[in-house]
């Protein structure tokens, strides 16, 4: 089993951190993993994305042309990655910032207002964990508990006070994904 996941959005949305948490959880679970970041020269507001590959076997390359799944946090990311997800793959969309619906009918879609869910939890910066929870609800390559453990390990000291909210955001994203899920070809 090998799963390729792209996470994309603006800098400052926790894109790279979300990928690091998934990669760390996979390593702790004994999986082979790569984490490949890419970001523009701007720290906040520029583009940011990363690719995480999780596999039971050796990984040949960290580069992925057609990921099995993509988390897209904004409209430019939806425009870029919607055509690239494998047919039958999963597209998790932050409907708060996407500005449009997914056009493809050959992929599974979870479109949820992650920014609003995060805001309701007390901090808009939690949207990345809402989206990771939604991804894992539909693509159970790791358990929420494994990712929660990785959060415990990877959370920077200056953000440790947000630990409980991050865990709550993961769980809320997983719950919301059950409601916001649209299977491929049913649209």
PDB file of C-alpha atoms in Angstrom:
ATOM      1  CA  UNK A   1       0.000   0.000   0.000  1.00  0.00           C
ATOM      2  CA  UNK A   2       1.315   3.441  -0.975  1.00  0.00           C
ATOM      3  CA  UNK A   3      -0.682   6.637  -0.536  1.00  0.00           C
ATOM      4  CA  UNK A   4       0.362  10.010  -1.933  1.00  0.00           C
ATOM      5  CA  UNK A   5      -1.156  13.108  -0.337  1.00  0.00           C
ATOM      6  CA  UNK A   6      -0.704  16.725  -1.418  1.00  0.00           C
ATOM      7  CA  UNK A   7      -1.553  19.504   1.035  1.00  0.00           C
ATOM      8  CA  UNK A   8      -1.759  22.977  -0.510  1.00  0.00           C
ATOM      9  CA  UNK A   9      -2.723  26.521   0.381  1.00  0.00           C
ATOM     10  CA  UNK A  10      -1.290  29.892   1.336  1.00  0.00           C
ATOM     11  CA  UNK A  11       1.733  30.334   3.549  1.00  0.00           C
ATOM     12  CA  UNK A  12       0.604  30.837   7.137  1.00  0.00           C
ATOM     13  CA  UNK A  13      -2.203  28.249   6.928  1.00  0.00           C
ATOM     14  CA  UNK A  14      -0.133  25.505   8.549  1.00  0.00           C
ATOM     15  CA  UNK A  15       0.271  23.559   5.310  1.00  0.00           C
ATOM     16  CA  UNK A  16       3.817  22.353   5.965  1.00  0.00           C
ATOM     17  CA  UNK A  17       3.076  21.614   9.617  1.00  0.00           C
ATOM     18  CA  UNK A  18       0.062  19.462   8.651  1.00  0.00           C
ATOM     19  CA  UNK A  19       2.321  17.457   6.345  1.00  0.00           C
ATOM     20  CA  UNK A  20       4.985  17.111   9.027  1.00  0.00           C
ATOM     21  CA  UNK A  21       2.442  15.798  11.503  1.00  0.00           C
ATOM     22  CA  UNK A  22       1.183  13.193   9.014  1.00  0.00           C
ATOM     23  CA  UNK A  23       4.756  12.165   8.164  1.00  0.00           C
ATOM     24  CA  UNK A  24       5.756  11.884  11.813  1.00  0.00           C
ATOM     25  CA  UNK A  25       2.635   9.828  12.642  1.00  0.00           C
ATOM     26  CA  UNK A  26       3.428   7.483   9.743  1.00  0.00           C
ATOM     27  CA  UNK A  27       7.031   7.048  10.922  1.00  0.00           C
ATOM     28  CA  UNK A  28       5.846   6.276  14.442  1.00  0.00           C
ATOM     29  CA  UNK A  29       3.470   3.689  12.937  1.00  0.00           C
ATOM     30  CA  UNK A  30       6.434   1.958  11.277  1.00  0.00           C
ATOM     31  CA  UNK A  31       5.615   3.100   7.741  1.00  0.00           C
ATOM     32  CA  UNK A  32       8.025   4.350   5.111  1.00  0.00           C
ATOM     33  CA  UNK A  33       7.404   8.030   4.527  1.00  0.00           C
ATOM     34  CA  UNK A  34       8.559  11.072   2.602  1.00  0.00           C
ATOM     35  CA  UNK A  35       7.677  14.714   3.245  1.00  0.00           C
ATOM     36  CA  UNK A  36       8.522  17.064   0.389  1.00  0.00           C
ATOM     37  CA  UNK A  37       7.788  20.778   1.001  1.00  0.00           C
ATOM     38  CA  UNK A  38       7.517  23.564  -1.544  1.00  0.00           C
ATOM     39  CA  UNK A  39       6.778  27.213  -0.877  1.00  0.00           C
ATOM     40  CA  UNK A  40       7.098  30.610  -2.475  1.00  0.00           C
ATOM     41  CA  UNK A  41       9.520  33.275  -1.278  1.00  0.00           C
ATOM     42  CA  UNK A  42       6.831  34.982   0.794  1.00  0.00           C
ATOM     43  CA  UNK A  43       6.426  33.667   4.333  1.00  0.00           C
ATOM     44  CA  UNK A  44       2.731  34.457   4.718  1.00  0.00           C
ATOM     45  CA  UNK A  45       0.295  34.810   1.858  1.00  0.00           C
ATOM     46  CA  UNK A  46       2.524  33.124  -0.727  1.00  0.00           C
ATOM     47  CA  UNK A  47       1.911  29.620  -1.997  1.00  0.00           C
ATOM     48  CA  UNK A  48       2.793  26.606   0.085  1.00  0.00           C
ATOM     49  CA  UNK A  49       2.349  22.907  -0.507  1.00  0.00           C
ATOM     50  CA  UNK A  50       3.867  19.640   0.520  1.00  0.00           C
ATOM     51  CA  UNK A  51       3.648  16.061  -0.575  1.00  0.00           C
ATOM     52  CA  UNK A  52       3.488  13.227   1.932  1.00  0.00           C
ATOM     53  CA  UNK A  53       3.909   9.654   0.753  1.00  0.00           C
ATOM     54  CA  UNK A  54       3.083   6.862   3.193  1.00  0.00           C
ATOM     55  CA  UNK A  55       3.965   3.307   2.218  1.00  0.00           C
ATOM     56  CA  UNK A  56       4.446  -0.202   3.561  1.00  0.00           C
ATOM     57  CA  UNK A  57       7.340  -0.631   1.114  1.00  0.00           C
ATOM     58  CA  UNK A  58      10.304   1.468   0.001  1.00  0.00           C
ATOM     59  CA  UNK A  59       9.369   4.720  -1.717  1.00  0.00           C
ATOM     60  CA  UNK A  60      11.017   5.179  -5.096  1.00  0.00           C
ATOM     61  CA  UNK A  61      10.680   8.962  -5.388  1.00  0.00           C
ATOM     62  CA  UNK A  62       9.220  11.819  -3.332  1.00  0.00           C
ATOM     63  CA  UNK A  63       7.819  13.385  -6.509  1.00  0.00           C
ATOM     64  CA  UNK A  64       4.168  12.778  -7.330  1.00  0.00           C
ATOM     65  CA  UNK A  65       2.320  13.764 -10.488  1.00  0.00           C
ATOM     66  CA  UNK A  66      -1.098  12.327  -9.667  1.00  0.00           C
ATOM     67  CA  UNK A  67      -1.694  12.008  -5.917  1.00  0.00           C
ATOM     68  CA  UNK A  68      -4.316   9.715  -4.504  1.00  0.00           C
ATOM     69  CA  UNK A  69      -5.520  12.531  -2.258  1.00  0.00           C
ATOM     70  CA  UNK A  70      -5.249  16.305  -1.964  1.00  0.00           C
ATOM     71  CA  UNK A  71      -6.141  18.730   0.788  1.00  0.00           C
ATOM     72  CA  UNK A  72      -6.731  22.139  -0.780  1.00  0.00           C
ATOM     73  CA  UNK A  73      -7.120  25.150   1.474  1.00  0.00           C
ATOM     74  CA  UNK A  74      -7.883  27.859  -1.113  1.00  0.00           C
ATOM     75  CA  UNK A  75      -9.016  28.583  -4.679  1.00  0.00           C
ATOM     76  CA  UNK A  76      -5.570  28.620  -6.349  1.00  0.00           C
ATOM     77  CA  UNK A  77      -4.816  25.218  -4.812  1.00  0.00           C
ATOM     78  CA  UNK A  78      -8.160  23.813  -5.932  1.00  0.00           C
ATOM     79  CA  UNK A  79      -7.524  25.087  -9.462  1.00  0.00           C
ATOM     80  CA  UNK A  80      -4.056  23.538  -9.518  1.00  0.00           C
ATOM     81  CA  UNK A  81      -4.645  20.159  -7.842  1.00  0.00           C
ATOM     82  CA  UNK A  82      -8.207  19.222  -8.814  1.00  0.00           C
ATOM     83  CA  UNK A  83      -7.081  18.035 -12.280  1.00  0.00           C
ATOM     84  CA  UNK A  84      -4.113  16.129 -10.837  1.00  0.00           C
ATOM     85  CA  UNK A  85      -5.829  13.842  -8.297  1.00  0.00           C
ATOM     86  CA  UNK A  86      -6.086  10.248  -9.529  1.00  0.00           C
ATOM     87  CA  UNK A  87      -9.515   9.142 -10.777  1.00  0.00           C
ATOM     88  CA  UNK A  88     -11.231   7.547  -7.802  1.00  0.00           C
ATOM     89  CA  UNK A  89      -9.000   9.591  -5.483  1.00  0.00           C
ATOM     90  CA  UNK A  90     -10.023  11.980  -2.722  1.00  0.00           C
ATOM     91  CA  UNK A  91     -10.204  15.771  -2.794  1.00  0.00           C
ATOM     92  CA  UNK A  92     -10.669  17.507   0.570  1.00  0.00           C
ATOM     93  CA  UNK A  93     -11.664  21.134   0.021  1.00  0.00           C
ATOM     94  CA  UNK A  94     -11.827  24.058   2.418  1.00  0.00           C
ATOM     95  CA  UNK A  95     -15.154  25.380   1.132  1.00  0.00           C
ATOM     96  CA  UNK A  96     -14.586  28.543   3.182  1.00  0.00           C
ATOM     97  CA  UNK A  97     -11.895  29.672   0.760  1.00  0.00           C
ATOM     98  CA  UNK A  98     -12.404  27.606  -2.408  1.00  0.00           C
ATOM     99  CA  UNK A  99     -14.811  30.008  -4.077  1.00  0.00           C
ATOM    100  CA  UNK A 100     -16.252  27.278  -6.289  1.00  0.00           C
ATOM    101  CA  UNK A 101     -17.405  23.674  -6.321  1.00  0.00           C
ATOM    102  CA  UNK A 102     -15.362  20.724  -7.501  1.00  0.00           C
ATOM    103  CA  UNK A 103     -16.090  20.084 -11.173  1.00  0.00           C
ATOM    104  CA  UNK A 104     -14.784  16.537 -11.521  1.00  0.00           C
ATOM    105  CA  UNK A 105     -17.161  13.650 -11.005  1.00  0.00           C
ATOM    106  CA  UNK A 106     -14.564  10.870 -10.953  1.00  0.00           C
ATOM    107  CA  UNK A 107     -13.108  11.738  -7.528  1.00  0.00           C
ATOM    108  CA  UNK A 108     -14.544  11.554  -4.039  1.00  0.00           C
ATOM    109  CA  UNK A 109     -15.032  14.978  -2.485  1.00  0.00           C
ATOM    110  CA  UNK A 110     -15.192  16.280   1.051  1.00  0.00           C
ATOM    111  CA  UNK A 111     -16.010  19.987   0.951  1.00  0.00           C
ATOM    112  CA  UNK A 112     -16.369  21.547   4.357  1.00  0.00           C
ATOM    113  CA  UNK A 113     -16.120  25.073   5.778  1.00  0.00           C
ATOM    114  CA  UNK A 114     -12.869  24.350   7.625  1.00  0.00           C
ATOM    115  CA  UNK A 115     -12.116  28.001   8.394  1.00  0.00           C
ATOM    116  CA  UNK A 116     -15.515  28.498  10.021  1.00  0.00           C
ATOM    117  CA  UNK A 117     -15.245  25.219  11.922  1.00  0.00           C
ATOM    118  CA  UNK A 118     -11.826  26.303  13.203  1.00  0.00           C
ATOM    119  CA  UNK A 119     -13.156  29.711  14.162  1.00  0.00           C
ATOM    120  CA  UNK A 120     -16.004  28.084  16.089  1.00  0.00           C
ATOM    121  CA  UNK A 121     -13.346  26.080  17.957  1.00  0.00           C
ATOM    122  CA  UNK A 122     -11.693  29.335  18.957  1.00  0.00           C
ATOM    123  CA  UNK A 123      -8.860  29.840  16.452  1.00  0.00           C
ATOM    124  CA  UNK A 124      -8.946  30.123  12.662  1.00  0.00           C
ATOM    125  CA  UNK A 125      -5.417  28.647  12.525  1.00  0.00           C
ATOM    126  CA  UNK A 126      -6.921  25.237  13.389  1.00  0.00           C
ATOM    127  CA  UNK A 127      -8.331  24.840   9.862  1.00  0.00           C
ATOM    128  CA  UNK A 128      -5.330  22.735   8.835  1.00  0.00           C
ATOM    129  CA  UNK A 129      -6.098  20.129  11.512  1.00  0.00           C
ATOM    130  CA  UNK A 130      -9.804  20.198  10.626  1.00  0.00           C
ATOM    131  CA  UNK A 131      -8.784  19.278   7.073  1.00  0.00           C
ATOM    132  CA  UNK A 132      -6.369  16.541   8.208  1.00  0.00           C
ATOM    133  CA  UNK A 133      -9.151  15.019  10.334  1.00  0.00           C
ATOM    134  CA  UNK A 134     -11.496  15.119   7.335  1.00  0.00           C
ATOM    135  CA  UNK A 135      -8.885  13.435   5.138  1.00  0.00           C
ATOM    136  CA  UNK A 136      -8.321  10.616   7.621  1.00  0.00           C
ATOM    137  CA  UNK A 137     -12.050  10.013   8.012  1.00  0.00           C
ATOM    138  CA  UNK A 138     -12.264   9.159   4.311  1.00  0.00           C
ATOM    139  CA  UNK A 139      -8.739   7.775   3.744  1.00  0.00           C
ATOM    140  CA  UNK A 140      -7.823   5.857   6.905  1.00  0.00           C
ATOM    141  CA  UNK A 141      -4.113   5.469   6.187  1.00  0.00           C
ATOM    142  CA  UNK A 142      -3.481   6.528   9.820  1.00  0.00           C
ATOM    143  CA  UNK A 143      -5.742   6.680  12.844  1.00  0.00           C
ATOM    144  CA  UNK A 144      -6.699   9.912  14.545  1.00  0.00           C
ATOM    145  CA  UNK A 145      -4.932   8.613  17.658  1.00  0.00           C
ATOM    146  CA  UNK A 146      -1.676   8.194  15.732  1.00  0.00           C
ATOM    147  CA  UNK A 147      -1.911  11.756  14.454  1.00  0.00           C
ATOM    148  CA  UNK A 148      -2.788  13.028  17.921  1.00  0.00           C
ATOM    149  CA  UNK A 149       0.381  11.350  19.204  1.00  0.00           C
ATOM    150  CA  UNK A 150       2.407  13.030  16.465  1.00  0.00           C
ATOM    151  CA  UNK A 151       0.893  16.373  17.434  1.00  0.00           C
ATOM    152  CA  UNK A 152       2.065  15.785  21.004  1.00  0.00           C
ATOM    153  CA  UNK A 153       5.587  15.200  19.660  1.00  0.00           C
ATOM    154  CA  UNK A 154       5.756  17.899  16.956  1.00  0.00           C
ATOM    155  CA  UNK A 155       3.865  20.850  18.444  1.00  0.00           C
ATOM    156  CA  UNK A 156       6.315  23.738  18.935  1.00  0.00           C
ATOM    157  CA  UNK A 157       6.624  24.950  22.508  1.00  0.00           C
ATOM    158  CA  UNK A 158       5.145  28.362  21.715  1.00  0.00           C
ATOM    159  CA  UNK A 159       1.952  26.638  20.512  1.00  0.00           C
ATOM    160  CA  UNK A 160       1.635  23.920  23.189  1.00  0.00           C
ATOM    161  CA  UNK A 161      -1.276  25.818  24.730  1.00  0.00           C
ATOM    162  CA  UNK A 162      -3.224  24.994  21.542  1.00  0.00           C
ATOM    163  CA  UNK A 163      -2.761  21.219  21.878  1.00  0.00           C
ATOM    164  CA  UNK A 164      -6.276  20.420  23.088  1.00  0.00           C
ATOM    165  CA  UNK A 165      -7.819  22.644  20.419  1.00  0.00           C
ATOM    166  CA  UNK A 166      -5.749  20.955  17.685  1.00  0.00           C
ATOM    167  CA  UNK A 167      -6.917  17.533  18.821  1.00  0.00           C
ATOM    168  CA  UNK A 168     -10.494  18.787  18.958  1.00  0.00           C
ATOM    169  CA  UNK A 169     -10.061  20.222  15.433  1.00  0.00           C
ATOM    170  CA  UNK A 170      -8.873  16.831  14.133  1.00  0.00           C
ATOM    171  CA  UNK A 171     -11.895  15.100  15.628  1.00  0.00           C
ATOM    172  CA  UNK A 172     -14.318  17.765  14.431  1.00  0.00           C
ATOM    173  CA  UNK A 173     -12.907  17.533  10.906  1.00  0.00           C
ATOM    174  CA  UNK A 174     -13.372  13.754  10.928  1.00  0.00           C
ATOM    175  CA  UNK A 175     -16.961  14.162  12.130  1.00  0.00           C
ATOM    176  CA  UNK A 176     -17.730  16.861   9.555  1.00  0.00           C
ATOM    177  CA  UNK A 177     -16.295  14.696   6.751  1.00  0.00           C
ATOM    178  CA  UNK A 178     -19.005  12.110   7.327  1.00  0.00           C
ATOM    179  CA  UNK A 179     -21.620  14.766   6.539  1.00  0.00           C
ATOM    180  CA  UNK A 180     -19.776  16.592   3.726  1.00  0.00           C
ATOM    181  CA  UNK A 181     -18.684  13.503   1.768  1.00  0.00           C
ATOM    182  CA  UNK A 182     -19.726  13.077  -1.874  1.00  0.00           C
ATOM    183  CA  UNK A 183     -18.698   9.774  -3.527  1.00  0.00           C
ATOM    184  CA  UNK A 184     -17.256   9.744  -7.032  1.00  0.00           C
ATOM    185  CA  UNK A 185     -19.746   9.615  -9.931  1.00  0.00           C
ATOM    186  CA  UNK A 186     -22.790  10.325  -7.751  1.00  0.00           C
ATOM    187  CA  UNK A 187     -22.797  14.022  -8.594  1.00  0.00           C
TER     188      UNK A 187
END
